mmCIF file with all atom_site columns, C-alpha atoms and ligand atoms in Angstrom:
data_model
loop_
_atom_site.group_PDB
_atom_site.id
_atom_site.type_symbol
_atom_site.label_atom_id
_atom_site.label_alt_id
_atom_site.label_comp_id
_atom_site.label_asym_id
_atom_site.label_entity_id
_atom_site.label_seq_id
_atom_site.pdbx_PDB_ins_code
_atom_site.Cartn_x
_atom_site.Cartn_y
_atom_site.Cartn_z
_atom_site.occupancy
_atom_site.B_iso_or_equiv
_atom_site.pdbx_formal_charge
_atom_site.auth_seq_id
_atom_site.auth_comp_id
_atom_site.auth_asym_id
_atom_site.auth_atom_id
_atom_site.pdbx_PDB_model_num
ATOM   1   C  CA  . ALA A 1 1   ? 113.223 77.186  105.438 1.00 98.00 ? 1   ALA A CA  1
ATOM   2   C  CA  . PHE A 1 2   ? 112.053 80.580  104.211 1.00 99.00 ? 2   PHE A CA  1
ATOM   3   C  CA  . VAL A 1 3   ? 114.296 83.571  104.933 1.00 99.00 ? 3   VAL A CA  1
ATOM   4   C  CA  . VAL A 1 4   ? 113.555 87.265  105.551 1.00 99.00 ? 4   VAL A CA  1
ATOM   5   C  CA  . THR A 1 5   ? 115.988 89.427  103.567 1.00 99.00 ? 5   THR A CA  1
ATOM   6   C  CA  . GLU A 1 6   ? 117.321 92.994  103.505 1.00 98.00 ? 6   GLU A CA  1
ATOM   7   C  CA  . ASN A 1 7   ? 114.340 94.811  102.131 1.00 98.00 ? 7   ASN A CA  1
ATOM   8   C  CA  . CYS A 1 8   ? 112.355 94.060  105.295 1.00 98.00 ? 8   CYS A CA  1
ATOM   9   C  CA  . ILE A 1 9   ? 114.710 96.350  107.262 1.00 98.00 ? 9   ILE A CA  1
ATOM   10  C  CA  . LEU A 1 10  ? 112.921 99.589  108.126 1.00 98.00 ? 10  LEU A CA  1
ATOM   11  C  CA  . CYS A 1 11  ? 109.749 98.417  106.300 1.00 98.00 ? 11  CYS A CA  1
ATOM   12  C  CA  . LYS A 1 12  ? 108.583 95.634  108.673 1.00 98.00 ? 12  LYS A CA  1
ATOM   13  C  CA  . TYR A 1 13  ? 105.076 95.435  107.236 1.00 98.00 ? 13  TYR A CA  1
ATOM   14  C  CA  . THR A 1 14  ? 104.240 92.252  109.262 1.00 98.00 ? 14  THR A CA  1
ATOM   15  C  CA  . ASP A 1 15  ? 101.678 90.933  106.767 1.00 98.00 ? 15  ASP A CA  1
ATOM   16  C  CA  . CYS A 1 16  ? 103.857 87.809  106.871 1.00 98.00 ? 16  CYS A CA  1
ATOM   17  C  CA  . VAL A 1 17  ? 103.193 87.262  110.554 1.00 98.00 ? 17  VAL A CA  1
ATOM   18  C  CA  . ALA A 1 18  ? 99.434  87.255  110.059 1.00 98.00 ? 18  ALA A CA  1
ATOM   19  C  CA  . VAL A 1 19  ? 99.495  84.170  107.788 1.00 98.00 ? 19  VAL A CA  1
ATOM   20  C  CA  . CYS A 1 20  ? 102.178 81.949  109.317 1.00 98.00 ? 20  CYS A CA  1
ATOM   21  C  CA  . PRO A 1 21  ? 100.503 78.772  110.605 1.00 98.00 ? 21  PRO A CA  1
ATOM   22  C  CA  . VAL A 1 22  ? 103.313 77.947  113.023 1.00 98.00 ? 22  VAL A CA  1
ATOM   23  C  CA  . ASP A 1 23  ? 104.071 81.445  114.388 1.00 98.00 ? 23  ASP A CA  1
ATOM   24  C  CA  . CYS A 1 24  ? 107.776 81.251  113.630 1.00 98.00 ? 24  CYS A CA  1
ATOM   25  C  CA  . PHE A 1 25  ? 108.502 84.960  113.124 1.00 99.00 ? 25  PHE A CA  1
ATOM   26  C  CA  . TYR A 1 26  ? 110.679 86.854  115.603 1.00 98.00 ? 26  TYR A CA  1
ATOM   27  C  CA  . GLU A 1 27  ? 110.820 90.631  115.945 1.00 98.00 ? 27  GLU A CA  1
ATOM   28  C  CA  . GLY A 1 28  ? 113.670 93.050  116.331 1.00 98.00 ? 28  GLY A CA  1
ATOM   29  C  CA  . PRO A 1 29  ? 113.538 96.873  116.427 1.00 98.00 ? 29  PRO A CA  1
ATOM   30  C  CA  . ASN A 1 30  ? 113.329 97.288  112.646 1.00 98.00 ? 30  ASN A CA  1
ATOM   31  C  CA  . PHE A 1 31  ? 113.410 93.833  111.085 1.00 98.00 ? 31  PHE A CA  1
ATOM   32  C  CA  . LEU A 1 32  ? 111.762 90.419  111.407 1.00 98.00 ? 32  LEU A CA  1
ATOM   33  C  CA  . VAL A 1 33  ? 113.302 86.978  111.017 1.00 99.00 ? 33  VAL A CA  1
ATOM   34  C  CA  . ILE A 1 34  ? 112.068 83.414  110.515 1.00 99.00 ? 34  ILE A CA  1
ATOM   35  C  CA  . HIS A 1 35  ? 113.236 80.651  112.840 1.00 98.00 ? 35  HIS A CA  1
ATOM   36  C  CA  . PRO A 1 36  ? 114.653 78.101  110.357 1.00 98.00 ? 36  PRO A CA  1
ATOM   37  C  CA  . ASP A 1 37  ? 113.982 75.086  112.615 1.00 98.00 ? 37  ASP A CA  1
ATOM   38  C  CA  . GLU A 1 38  ? 110.303 76.065  113.101 1.00 98.00 ? 38  GLU A CA  1
ATOM   39  C  CA  . CYS A 1 39  ? 109.399 77.089  109.536 1.00 98.00 ? 39  CYS A CA  1
ATOM   40  C  CA  . ILE A 1 40  ? 107.489 74.269  107.795 1.00 98.00 ? 40  ILE A CA  1
ATOM   41  C  CA  . ASP A 1 41  ? 108.072 75.646  104.296 1.00 98.00 ? 41  ASP A CA  1
ATOM   42  C  CA  . CYS A 1 42  ? 104.388 76.233  103.614 1.00 98.00 ? 42  CYS A CA  1
ATOM   43  C  CA  . GLY A 1 43  ? 105.231 79.281  101.466 1.00 98.00 ? 43  GLY A CA  1
ATOM   44  C  CA  . LEU A 1 44  ? 102.195 81.315  102.632 1.00 98.00 ? 44  LEU A CA  1
ATOM   45  C  CA  . CYS A 1 45  ? 104.231 84.294  103.825 1.00 98.00 ? 45  CYS A CA  1
ATOM   46  C  CA  . GLU A 1 46  ? 106.210 84.868  100.618 1.00 98.00 ? 46  GLU A CA  1
ATOM   47  C  CA  . PRO A 1 47  ? 103.470 86.418  98.473  1.00 98.00 ? 47  PRO A CA  1
ATOM   48  C  CA  . GLU A 1 48  ? 102.096 88.407  101.415 1.00 98.00 ? 48  GLU A CA  1
ATOM   49  C  CA  . CYS A 1 49  ? 105.154 90.613  101.877 1.00 98.00 ? 49  CYS A CA  1
ATOM   50  C  CA  . PRO A 1 50  ? 104.574 94.035  100.256 1.00 98.00 ? 50  PRO A CA  1
ATOM   51  C  CA  . ALA A 1 51  ? 108.335 94.526  100.187 1.00 98.00 ? 51  ALA A CA  1
ATOM   52  C  CA  . LYS A 1 52  ? 109.018 91.144  98.520  1.00 98.00 ? 52  LYS A CA  1
ATOM   53  C  CA  . ALA A 1 53  ? 111.556 90.445  101.234 1.00 98.00 ? 53  ALA A CA  1
ATOM   54  C  CA  . ILE A 1 54  ? 110.814 86.744  101.796 1.00 99.00 ? 54  ILE A CA  1
ATOM   55  C  CA  . PHE A 1 55  ? 112.440 83.974  99.816  1.00 98.00 ? 55  PHE A CA  1
ATOM   56  C  CA  . SER A 1 56  ? 112.787 80.255  100.047 1.00 98.00 ? 56  SER A CA  1
ATOM   57  C  CA  . GLU A 1 57  ? 116.326 79.457  101.099 1.00 98.00 ? 57  GLU A CA  1
ATOM   58  C  CA  . ASP A 1 58  ? 116.670 77.629  97.779  1.00 97.00 ? 58  ASP A CA  1
ATOM   59  C  CA  . ASP A 1 59  ? 115.726 80.772  95.762  1.00 98.00 ? 59  ASP A CA  1
ATOM   60  C  CA  . LEU A 1 60  ? 117.766 83.368  97.650  1.00 98.00 ? 60  LEU A CA  1
ATOM   61  C  CA  . PRO A 1 61  ? 119.423 86.021  95.490  1.00 98.00 ? 61  PRO A CA  1
ATOM   62  C  CA  . ASP A 1 62  ? 123.208 85.729  95.696  1.00 98.00 ? 62  ASP A CA  1
ATOM   63  C  CA  . ASP A 1 63  ? 123.573 89.031  97.479  1.00 98.00 ? 63  ASP A CA  1
ATOM   64  C  CA  . GLN A 1 64  ? 121.198 87.933  100.250 1.00 98.00 ? 64  GLN A CA  1
ATOM   65  C  CA  . LEU A 1 65  ? 122.936 84.734  101.288 1.00 98.00 ? 65  LEU A CA  1
ATOM   66  C  CA  . GLU A 1 66  ? 124.162 86.153  104.561 1.00 98.00 ? 66  GLU A CA  1
ATOM   67  C  CA  . PHE A 1 67  ? 120.529 86.463  105.685 1.00 98.00 ? 67  PHE A CA  1
ATOM   68  C  CA  . VAL A 1 68  ? 120.356 82.698  106.203 1.00 98.00 ? 68  VAL A CA  1
ATOM   69  C  CA  . GLN A 1 69  ? 122.721 83.029  109.134 1.00 98.00 ? 69  GLN A CA  1
ATOM   70  C  CA  . LEU A 1 70  ? 121.143 86.295  110.317 1.00 98.00 ? 70  LEU A CA  1
ATOM   71  C  CA  . ASN A 1 71  ? 117.665 84.757  110.514 1.00 98.00 ? 71  ASN A CA  1
ATOM   72  C  CA  . ALA A 1 72  ? 119.011 81.741  112.423 1.00 98.00 ? 72  ALA A CA  1
ATOM   73  C  CA  . GLU A 1 73  ? 121.016 83.869  114.852 1.00 98.00 ? 73  GLU A CA  1
ATOM   74  C  CA  . LEU A 1 74  ? 118.442 86.562  115.583 1.00 99.00 ? 74  LEU A CA  1
ATOM   75  C  CA  . ALA A 1 75  ? 115.503 84.147  115.885 1.00 98.00 ? 75  ALA A CA  1
ATOM   76  C  CA  . GLU A 1 76  ? 117.246 82.766  118.941 1.00 98.00 ? 76  GLU A CA  1
ATOM   77  C  CA  . ILE A 1 77  ? 117.441 86.089  120.753 1.00 98.00 ? 77  ILE A CA  1
ATOM   78  C  CA  . TRP A 1 78  ? 114.434 88.158  119.579 1.00 98.00 ? 78  TRP A CA  1
ATOM   79  C  CA  . PRO A 1 79  ? 110.873 87.727  120.910 1.00 98.00 ? 79  PRO A CA  1
ATOM   80  C  CA  . ASN A 1 80  ? 108.205 85.869  118.974 1.00 98.00 ? 80  ASN A CA  1
ATOM   81  C  CA  . ILE A 1 81  ? 105.634 87.976  117.084 1.00 98.00 ? 81  ILE A CA  1
ATOM   82  C  CA  . THR A 1 82  ? 102.270 86.410  116.245 1.00 98.00 ? 82  THR A CA  1
ATOM   83  C  CA  . GLU A 1 83  ? 100.025 89.307  115.243 1.00 98.00 ? 83  GLU A CA  1
ATOM   84  C  CA  . TYR A 1 84  ? 100.015 91.963  112.557 1.00 98.00 ? 84  TYR A CA  1
ATOM   85  C  CA  . LYS A 1 85  ? 100.965 95.480  113.673 1.00 98.00 ? 85  LYS A CA  1
ATOM   86  C  CA  . ALA A 1 86  ? 101.067 98.731  111.769 1.00 98.00 ? 86  ALA A CA  1
ATOM   87  C  CA  . ALA A 1 87  ? 104.263 99.325  109.769 1.00 98.00 ? 87  ALA A CA  1
ATOM   88  C  CA  . PRO A 1 88  ? 106.524 102.316 110.555 1.00 98.00 ? 88  PRO A CA  1
ATOM   89  C  CA  . ALA A 1 89  ? 105.102 105.559 109.151 1.00 98.00 ? 89  ALA A CA  1
ATOM   90  C  CA  . ASP A 1 90  ? 107.997 105.898 106.706 1.00 98.00 ? 90  ASP A CA  1
ATOM   91  C  CA  . ALA A 1 91  ? 108.010 102.272 105.595 1.00 98.00 ? 91  ALA A CA  1
ATOM   92  C  CA  . ALA A 1 92  ? 107.122 103.111 101.990 1.00 98.00 ? 92  ALA A CA  1
ATOM   93  C  CA  . ASP A 1 93  ? 110.042 105.535 101.747 1.00 98.00 ? 93  ASP A CA  1
ATOM   94  C  CA  . TRP A 1 94  ? 112.494 102.682 102.579 1.00 98.00 ? 94  TRP A CA  1
ATOM   95  C  CA  . ASP A 1 95  ? 110.941 100.048 100.365 1.00 98.00 ? 95  ASP A CA  1
ATOM   96  C  CA  . GLY A 1 96  ? 113.454 99.099  97.666  1.00 98.00 ? 96  GLY A CA  1
ATOM   97  C  CA  . LYS A 1 97  ? 116.332 101.214 99.005  1.00 98.00 ? 97  LYS A CA  1
ATOM   98  C  CA  . ALA A 1 98  ? 119.720 99.574  98.613  1.00 97.00 ? 98  ALA A CA  1
ATOM   99  C  CA  . GLY A 1 99  ? 122.193 99.079  101.434 1.00 97.00 ? 99  GLY A CA  1
ATOM   100 C  CA  . LYS A 1 100 ? 119.757 98.796  104.315 1.00 98.00 ? 100 LYS A CA  1
ATOM   101 C  CA  . LEU A 1 101 ? 121.741 96.150  106.181 1.00 98.00 ? 101 LEU A CA  1
ATOM   102 C  CA  . GLN A 1 102 ? 123.815 98.930  107.747 1.00 98.00 ? 102 GLN A CA  1
ATOM   103 C  CA  . TYR A 1 103 ? 120.669 100.149 109.525 1.00 98.00 ? 103 TYR A CA  1
ATOM   104 C  CA  . LEU A 1 104 ? 119.765 96.804  111.103 1.00 98.00 ? 104 LEU A CA  1
ATOM   105 C  CA  . LYS A 1 105 ? 119.177 97.264  114.830 1.00 98.00 ? 105 LYS A CA  1
ATOM   106 C  CA  . ARG A 1 106 ? 119.624 94.271  117.100 1.00 96.00 ? 106 ARG A CA  1
HETATM 107 FE FE1 . LIG B 2 .   ? 105.647 80.573  108.347 1.00 62.68 ? 201 LIG B FE1 1
HETATM 108 FE FE2 . LIG B 2 .   ? 105.098 79.150  106.149 1.00 62.68 ? 201 LIG B FE2 1
HETATM 109 FE FE3 . LIG B 2 .   ? 106.450 81.437  105.974 1.00 62.68 ? 201 LIG B FE3 1
HETATM 110 FE FE4 . LIG B 2 .   ? 107.601 79.299  107.036 1.00 62.68 ? 201 LIG B FE4 1
HETATM 111 S  S1  . LIG B 2 .   ? 106.948 79.515  104.910 1.00 62.68 ? 201 LIG B S1  1
HETATM 112 S  S2  . LIG B 2 .   ? 107.697 81.390  107.853 1.00 62.68 ? 201 LIG B S2  1
HETATM 113 S  S3  . LIG B 2 .   ? 105.895 78.336  108.076 1.00 62.68 ? 201 LIG B S3  1
HETATM 114 S  S4  . LIG B 2 .   ? 104.325 81.208  106.654 1.00 62.68 ? 201 LIG B S4  1
HETATM 115 FE FE1 . LIG B 2 .   ? 109.194 92.268  106.666 1.00 62.68 ? 202 LIG B FE1 1
HETATM 116 FE FE2 . LIG B 2 .   ? 107.686 91.746  104.611 1.00 62.68 ? 202 LIG B FE2 1
HETATM 117 FE FE3 . LIG B 2 .   ? 107.124 90.601  106.847 1.00 62.68 ? 202 LIG B FE3 1
HETATM 118 S  S1  . LIG B 2 .   ? 108.546 93.712  105.109 1.00 62.68 ? 202 LIG B S1  1
HETATM 119 S  S2  . LIG B 2 .   ? 107.769 92.100  108.339 1.00 62.68 ? 202 LIG B S2  1
HETATM 120 S  S3  . LIG B 2 .   ? 108.985 90.319  105.683 1.00 62.68 ? 202 LIG B S3  1
HETATM 121 S  S4  . LIG B 2 .   ? 105.670 91.386  105.394 1.00 62.68 ? 202 LIG B S4  1
#
């Protein structure tokens, strides 16, 4: 499956949602996740993310490995999102900032 990683937090651009053929994104207050059992590995979302936050599980950077479990866990409790929506007004300010996991809201 593909995995949404830390740089999505507080950016949440949602361009990924617009291209997913199986609607397997789930939305929290400031982060999105992919349901690993629903993702068909088409790869369409990865190049769409302006924050470069999406990776194939096989290509995950070492410091993002915990996001495999986070995507699986949060996809079970957050609502499905199927349409693009405007990003937070300060999304660009957060893009690329380190240590955003501490700001994840559930
Ligand atoms: Fe959806 Fe394809 Fe991305 Fe999986 S890889 S989340 S199926 S767009
Ligand atoms: Fe997040 Fe990138 Fe999608 S910032 S909402 S993974 S387009």
